């Protein structure tokens, strides 16, 4: 059997435009034999249009011939909600302590952005909005509709 075989798939959370071959990435990619410098170069090039240090989920597939492919996804919903509400962290007691407010239009924009991910493309926008509202409530954010 001569061919390229998928060794492993790894999930990472890397800051956009800020990937460097250090311990955080090295511990994940080193055992796979992936060229960390090449990954960082490609990742930084692919995320250059995003705000620097935006946490970007990556799914990297490493192959037996030491090559790789990767997919970048949209930032986590919690990060986007915190950015919209201008807070550093969510509430320790969700639904008891309100730590910020998010507008319904912002929820809609986050849902439109999240719908671009391949695994979310078939989910209706209304369902995504409801899911994001649930995340906002869990973080101690109030959703305003004015």
PDB file of C-alpha atoms in Angstrom:
ATOM      1  CA  UNK A   1       0.000   0.000   0.000  1.00  0.00           C
ATOM      2  CA  UNK A   2       1.864   3.048  -1.246  1.00  0.00           C
ATOM      3  CA  UNK A   3       0.082   6.246  -0.480  1.00  0.00           C
ATOM      4  CA  UNK A   4      -0.268   9.012   1.954  1.00  0.00           C
ATOM      5  CA  UNK A   5      -2.074   8.009   5.125  1.00  0.00           C
ATOM      6  CA  UNK A   6      -3.689  10.350   7.612  1.00  0.00           C
ATOM      7  CA  UNK A   7      -1.706  10.062  10.851  1.00  0.00           C
ATOM      8  CA  UNK A   8      -3.775  12.199  13.154  1.00  0.00           C
ATOM      9  CA  UNK A   9      -6.071  15.189  13.359  1.00  0.00           C
ATOM     10  CA  UNK A  10      -5.249  17.865  15.926  1.00  0.00           C
ATOM     11  CA  UNK A  11      -7.384  20.767  17.154  1.00  0.00           C
ATOM     12  CA  UNK A  12      -5.641  23.971  18.179  1.00  0.00           C
ATOM     13  CA  UNK A  13      -6.684  27.444  19.289  1.00  0.00           C
ATOM     14  CA  UNK A  14      -4.160  29.928  17.923  1.00  0.00           C
ATOM     15  CA  UNK A  15      -4.147  33.726  17.923  1.00  0.00           C
ATOM     16  CA  UNK A  16      -4.724  35.121  14.427  1.00  0.00           C
ATOM     17  CA  UNK A  17      -1.548  36.414  12.826  1.00  0.00           C
ATOM     18  CA  UNK A  18       0.444  35.542  15.946  1.00  0.00           C
ATOM     19  CA  UNK A  19       1.427  31.907  15.430  1.00  0.00           C
ATOM     20  CA  UNK A  20       5.075  31.238  16.208  1.00  0.00           C
ATOM     21  CA  UNK A  21       6.908  27.950  16.616  1.00  0.00           C
ATOM     22  CA  UNK A  22       6.939  27.914  20.390  1.00  0.00           C
ATOM     23  CA  UNK A  23       5.980  25.478  23.142  1.00  0.00           C
ATOM     24  CA  UNK A  24       2.208  25.881  22.698  1.00  0.00           C
ATOM     25  CA  UNK A  25       2.210  24.809  19.061  1.00  0.00           C
ATOM     26  CA  UNK A  26       5.323  22.646  19.369  1.00  0.00           C
ATOM     27  CA  UNK A  27       3.791  20.249  21.881  1.00  0.00           C
ATOM     28  CA  UNK A  28       0.889  19.591  19.535  1.00  0.00           C
ATOM     29  CA  UNK A  29       2.725  19.424  16.209  1.00  0.00           C
ATOM     30  CA  UNK A  30       6.176  18.136  17.211  1.00  0.00           C
ATOM     31  CA  UNK A  31       5.192  14.481  17.763  1.00  0.00           C
ATOM     32  CA  UNK A  32       3.453  14.476  14.369  1.00  0.00           C
ATOM     33  CA  UNK A  33       6.595  15.507  12.500  1.00  0.00           C
ATOM     34  CA  UNK A  34       4.896  18.595  11.076  1.00  0.00           C
ATOM     35  CA  UNK A  35       7.127  21.506  10.093  1.00  0.00           C
ATOM     36  CA  UNK A  36       6.061  24.071  12.716  1.00  0.00           C
ATOM     37  CA  UNK A  37       7.645  27.032  10.922  1.00  0.00           C
ATOM     38  CA  UNK A  38       5.753  26.190   7.725  1.00  0.00           C
ATOM     39  CA  UNK A  39       2.476  25.829   9.622  1.00  0.00           C
ATOM     40  CA  UNK A  40       2.996  29.178  11.363  1.00  0.00           C
ATOM     41  CA  UNK A  41       3.817  30.886   8.059  1.00  0.00           C
ATOM     42  CA  UNK A  42       0.719  29.474   6.319  1.00  0.00           C
ATOM     43  CA  UNK A  43      -1.537  30.147   9.321  1.00  0.00           C
ATOM     44  CA  UNK A  44      -0.374  33.753   9.719  1.00  0.00           C
ATOM     45  CA  UNK A  45      -0.836  34.313   5.996  1.00  0.00           C
ATOM     46  CA  UNK A  46      -4.361  32.877   6.074  1.00  0.00           C
ATOM     47  CA  UNK A  47      -5.381  34.931   9.125  1.00  0.00           C
ATOM     48  CA  UNK A  48      -3.716  38.216   8.194  1.00  0.00           C
ATOM     49  CA  UNK A  49      -7.099  39.882   7.551  1.00  0.00           C
ATOM     50  CA  UNK A  50      -8.318  39.140  11.099  1.00  0.00           C
ATOM     51  CA  UNK A  51      -7.598  41.296  14.123  1.00  0.00           C
ATOM     52  CA  UNK A  52      -4.272  40.252  15.637  1.00  0.00           C
ATOM     53  CA  UNK A  53      -4.500  37.689  18.458  1.00  0.00           C
ATOM     54  CA  UNK A  54      -8.127  36.776  17.711  1.00  0.00           C
ATOM     55  CA  UNK A  55      -8.441  33.200  18.986  1.00  0.00           C
ATOM     56  CA  UNK A  56      -8.871  31.075  15.874  1.00  0.00           C
ATOM     57  CA  UNK A  57      -9.779  27.382  16.059  1.00  0.00           C
ATOM     58  CA  UNK A  58      -7.705  25.223  13.709  1.00  0.00           C
ATOM     59  CA  UNK A  59      -8.222  21.614  12.654  1.00  0.00           C
ATOM     60  CA  UNK A  60      -4.908  20.283  11.361  1.00  0.00           C
ATOM     61  CA  UNK A  61      -4.588  16.947   9.554  1.00  0.00           C
ATOM     62  CA  UNK A  62      -1.082  15.450   9.617  1.00  0.00           C
ATOM     63  CA  UNK A  63      -0.146  12.828   7.033  1.00  0.00           C
ATOM     64  CA  UNK A  64       2.413  10.011   7.041  1.00  0.00           C
ATOM     65  CA  UNK A  65       4.743  11.837   4.609  1.00  0.00           C
ATOM     66  CA  UNK A  66       5.053  14.765   7.074  1.00  0.00           C
ATOM     67  CA  UNK A  67       2.726  17.014   5.095  1.00  0.00           C
ATOM     68  CA  UNK A  68      -0.347  18.668   6.534  1.00  0.00           C
ATOM     69  CA  UNK A  69      -3.525  20.517   5.721  1.00  0.00           C
ATOM     70  CA  UNK A  70      -5.546  22.702   8.034  1.00  0.00           C
ATOM     71  CA  UNK A  71      -8.888  24.439   8.253  1.00  0.00           C
ATOM     72  CA  UNK A  72      -9.457  27.652  10.188  1.00  0.00           C
ATOM     73  CA  UNK A  73     -12.830  28.321  11.767  1.00  0.00           C
ATOM     74  CA  UNK A  74     -14.517  31.398  13.179  1.00  0.00           C
ATOM     75  CA  UNK A  75     -13.559  32.575  16.672  1.00  0.00           C
ATOM     76  CA  UNK A  76     -15.416  31.079  19.661  1.00  0.00           C
ATOM     77  CA  UNK A  77     -18.865  32.531  20.353  1.00  0.00           C
ATOM     78  CA  UNK A  78     -17.923  33.389  23.936  1.00  0.00           C
ATOM     79  CA  UNK A  79     -14.987  35.493  22.724  1.00  0.00           C
ATOM     80  CA  UNK A  80     -17.214  37.395  20.289  1.00  0.00           C
ATOM     81  CA  UNK A  81     -19.850  38.002  22.969  1.00  0.00           C
ATOM     82  CA  UNK A  82     -17.239  39.297  25.411  1.00  0.00           C
ATOM     83  CA  UNK A  83     -15.891  41.603  22.720  1.00  0.00           C
ATOM     84  CA  UNK A  84     -19.390  42.924  21.917  1.00  0.00           C
ATOM     85  CA  UNK A  85     -20.155  43.525  25.602  1.00  0.00           C
ATOM     86  CA  UNK A  86     -16.698  45.011  26.326  1.00  0.00           C
ATOM     87  CA  UNK A  87     -16.060  42.679  29.266  1.00  0.00           C
ATOM     88  CA  UNK A  88     -13.020  40.621  30.229  1.00  0.00           C
ATOM     89  CA  UNK A  89     -14.872  37.583  31.583  1.00  0.00           C
ATOM     90  CA  UNK A  90     -18.388  36.295  32.107  1.00  0.00           C
ATOM     91  CA  UNK A  91     -20.315  36.123  35.338  1.00  0.00           C
ATOM     92  CA  UNK A  92     -19.428  33.557  37.967  1.00  0.00           C
ATOM     93  CA  UNK A  93     -23.148  33.262  38.733  1.00  0.00           C
ATOM     94  CA  UNK A  94     -25.007  33.224  35.431  1.00  0.00           C
ATOM     95  CA  UNK A  95     -28.556  34.646  35.429  1.00  0.00           C
ATOM     96  CA  UNK A  96     -27.923  36.083  38.921  1.00  0.00           C
ATOM     97  CA  UNK A  97     -25.213  38.614  38.177  1.00  0.00           C
ATOM     98  CA  UNK A  98     -25.497  40.631  34.948  1.00  0.00           C
ATOM     99  CA  UNK A  99     -22.035  41.721  33.810  1.00  0.00           C
ATOM    100  CA  UNK A 100     -22.904  43.351  30.486  1.00  0.00           C
ATOM    101  CA  UNK A 101     -25.350  43.868  27.650  1.00  0.00           C
ATOM    102  CA  UNK A 102     -25.411  42.660  24.072  1.00  0.00           C
ATOM    103  CA  UNK A 103     -27.765  43.964  21.413  1.00  0.00           C
ATOM    104  CA  UNK A 104     -29.909  41.580  19.373  1.00  0.00           C
ATOM    105  CA  UNK A 105     -28.329  42.958  16.172  1.00  0.00           C
ATOM    106  CA  UNK A 106     -24.919  41.886  17.465  1.00  0.00           C
ATOM    107  CA  UNK A 107     -26.304  38.393  18.126  1.00  0.00           C
ATOM    108  CA  UNK A 108     -27.565  38.302  14.533  1.00  0.00           C
ATOM    109  CA  UNK A 109     -24.173  39.387  13.169  1.00  0.00           C
ATOM    110  CA  UNK A 110     -22.368  36.737  15.235  1.00  0.00           C
ATOM    111  CA  UNK A 111     -24.803  34.105  13.924  1.00  0.00           C
ATOM    112  CA  UNK A 112     -24.168  35.171  10.322  1.00  0.00           C
ATOM    113  CA  UNK A 113     -20.435  34.912  10.921  1.00  0.00           C
ATOM    114  CA  UNK A 114     -20.700  31.497  12.617  1.00  0.00           C
ATOM    115  CA  UNK A 115     -22.864  30.187   9.767  1.00  0.00           C
ATOM    116  CA  UNK A 116     -19.815  30.392   7.478  1.00  0.00           C
ATOM    117  CA  UNK A 117     -18.212  27.452   9.275  1.00  0.00           C
ATOM    118  CA  UNK A 118     -18.613  24.218   7.273  1.00  0.00           C
ATOM    119  CA  UNK A 119     -20.251  22.333  10.150  1.00  0.00           C
ATOM    120  CA  UNK A 120     -22.794  25.141  10.720  1.00  0.00           C
ATOM    121  CA  UNK A 121     -23.829  25.908   7.141  1.00  0.00           C
ATOM    122  CA  UNK A 122     -26.992  23.775   7.294  1.00  0.00           C
ATOM    123  CA  UNK A 123     -28.250  25.232  10.582  1.00  0.00           C
ATOM    124  CA  UNK A 124     -30.905  27.911  10.249  1.00  0.00           C
ATOM    125  CA  UNK A 125     -29.929  31.429  11.243  1.00  0.00           C
ATOM    126  CA  UNK A 126     -32.770  31.641  13.766  1.00  0.00           C
ATOM    127  CA  UNK A 127     -31.532  28.498  15.533  1.00  0.00           C
ATOM    128  CA  UNK A 128     -28.003  29.846  15.658  1.00  0.00           C
ATOM    129  CA  UNK A 129     -29.299  33.110  17.142  1.00  0.00           C
ATOM    130  CA  UNK A 130     -31.165  31.211  19.854  1.00  0.00           C
ATOM    131  CA  UNK A 131     -28.046  29.210  20.625  1.00  0.00           C
ATOM    132  CA  UNK A 132     -25.961  32.387  20.907  1.00  0.00           C
ATOM    133  CA  UNK A 133     -28.586  34.010  23.151  1.00  0.00           C
ATOM    134  CA  UNK A 134     -28.327  30.954  25.408  1.00  0.00           C
ATOM    135  CA  UNK A 135     -24.556  31.357  25.519  1.00  0.00           C
ATOM    136  CA  UNK A 136     -24.972  35.046  26.368  1.00  0.00           C
ATOM    137  CA  UNK A 137     -27.314  34.225  29.265  1.00  0.00           C
ATOM    138  CA  UNK A 138     -24.851  31.589  30.515  1.00  0.00           C
ATOM    139  CA  UNK A 139     -22.151  34.238  30.595  1.00  0.00           C
ATOM    140  CA  UNK A 140     -24.282  36.690  32.554  1.00  0.00           C
ATOM    141  CA  UNK A 141     -25.060  38.953  29.607  1.00  0.00           C
ATOM    142  CA  UNK A 142     -28.392  40.649  29.050  1.00  0.00           C
ATOM    143  CA  UNK A 143     -29.745  40.717  25.490  1.00  0.00           C
ATOM    144  CA  UNK A 144     -31.404  44.030  24.643  1.00  0.00           C
ATOM    145  CA  UNK A 145     -33.711  44.522  21.670  1.00  0.00           C
ATOM    146  CA  UNK A 146     -34.012  48.345  21.478  1.00  0.00           C
TER     147      UNK A 146
END
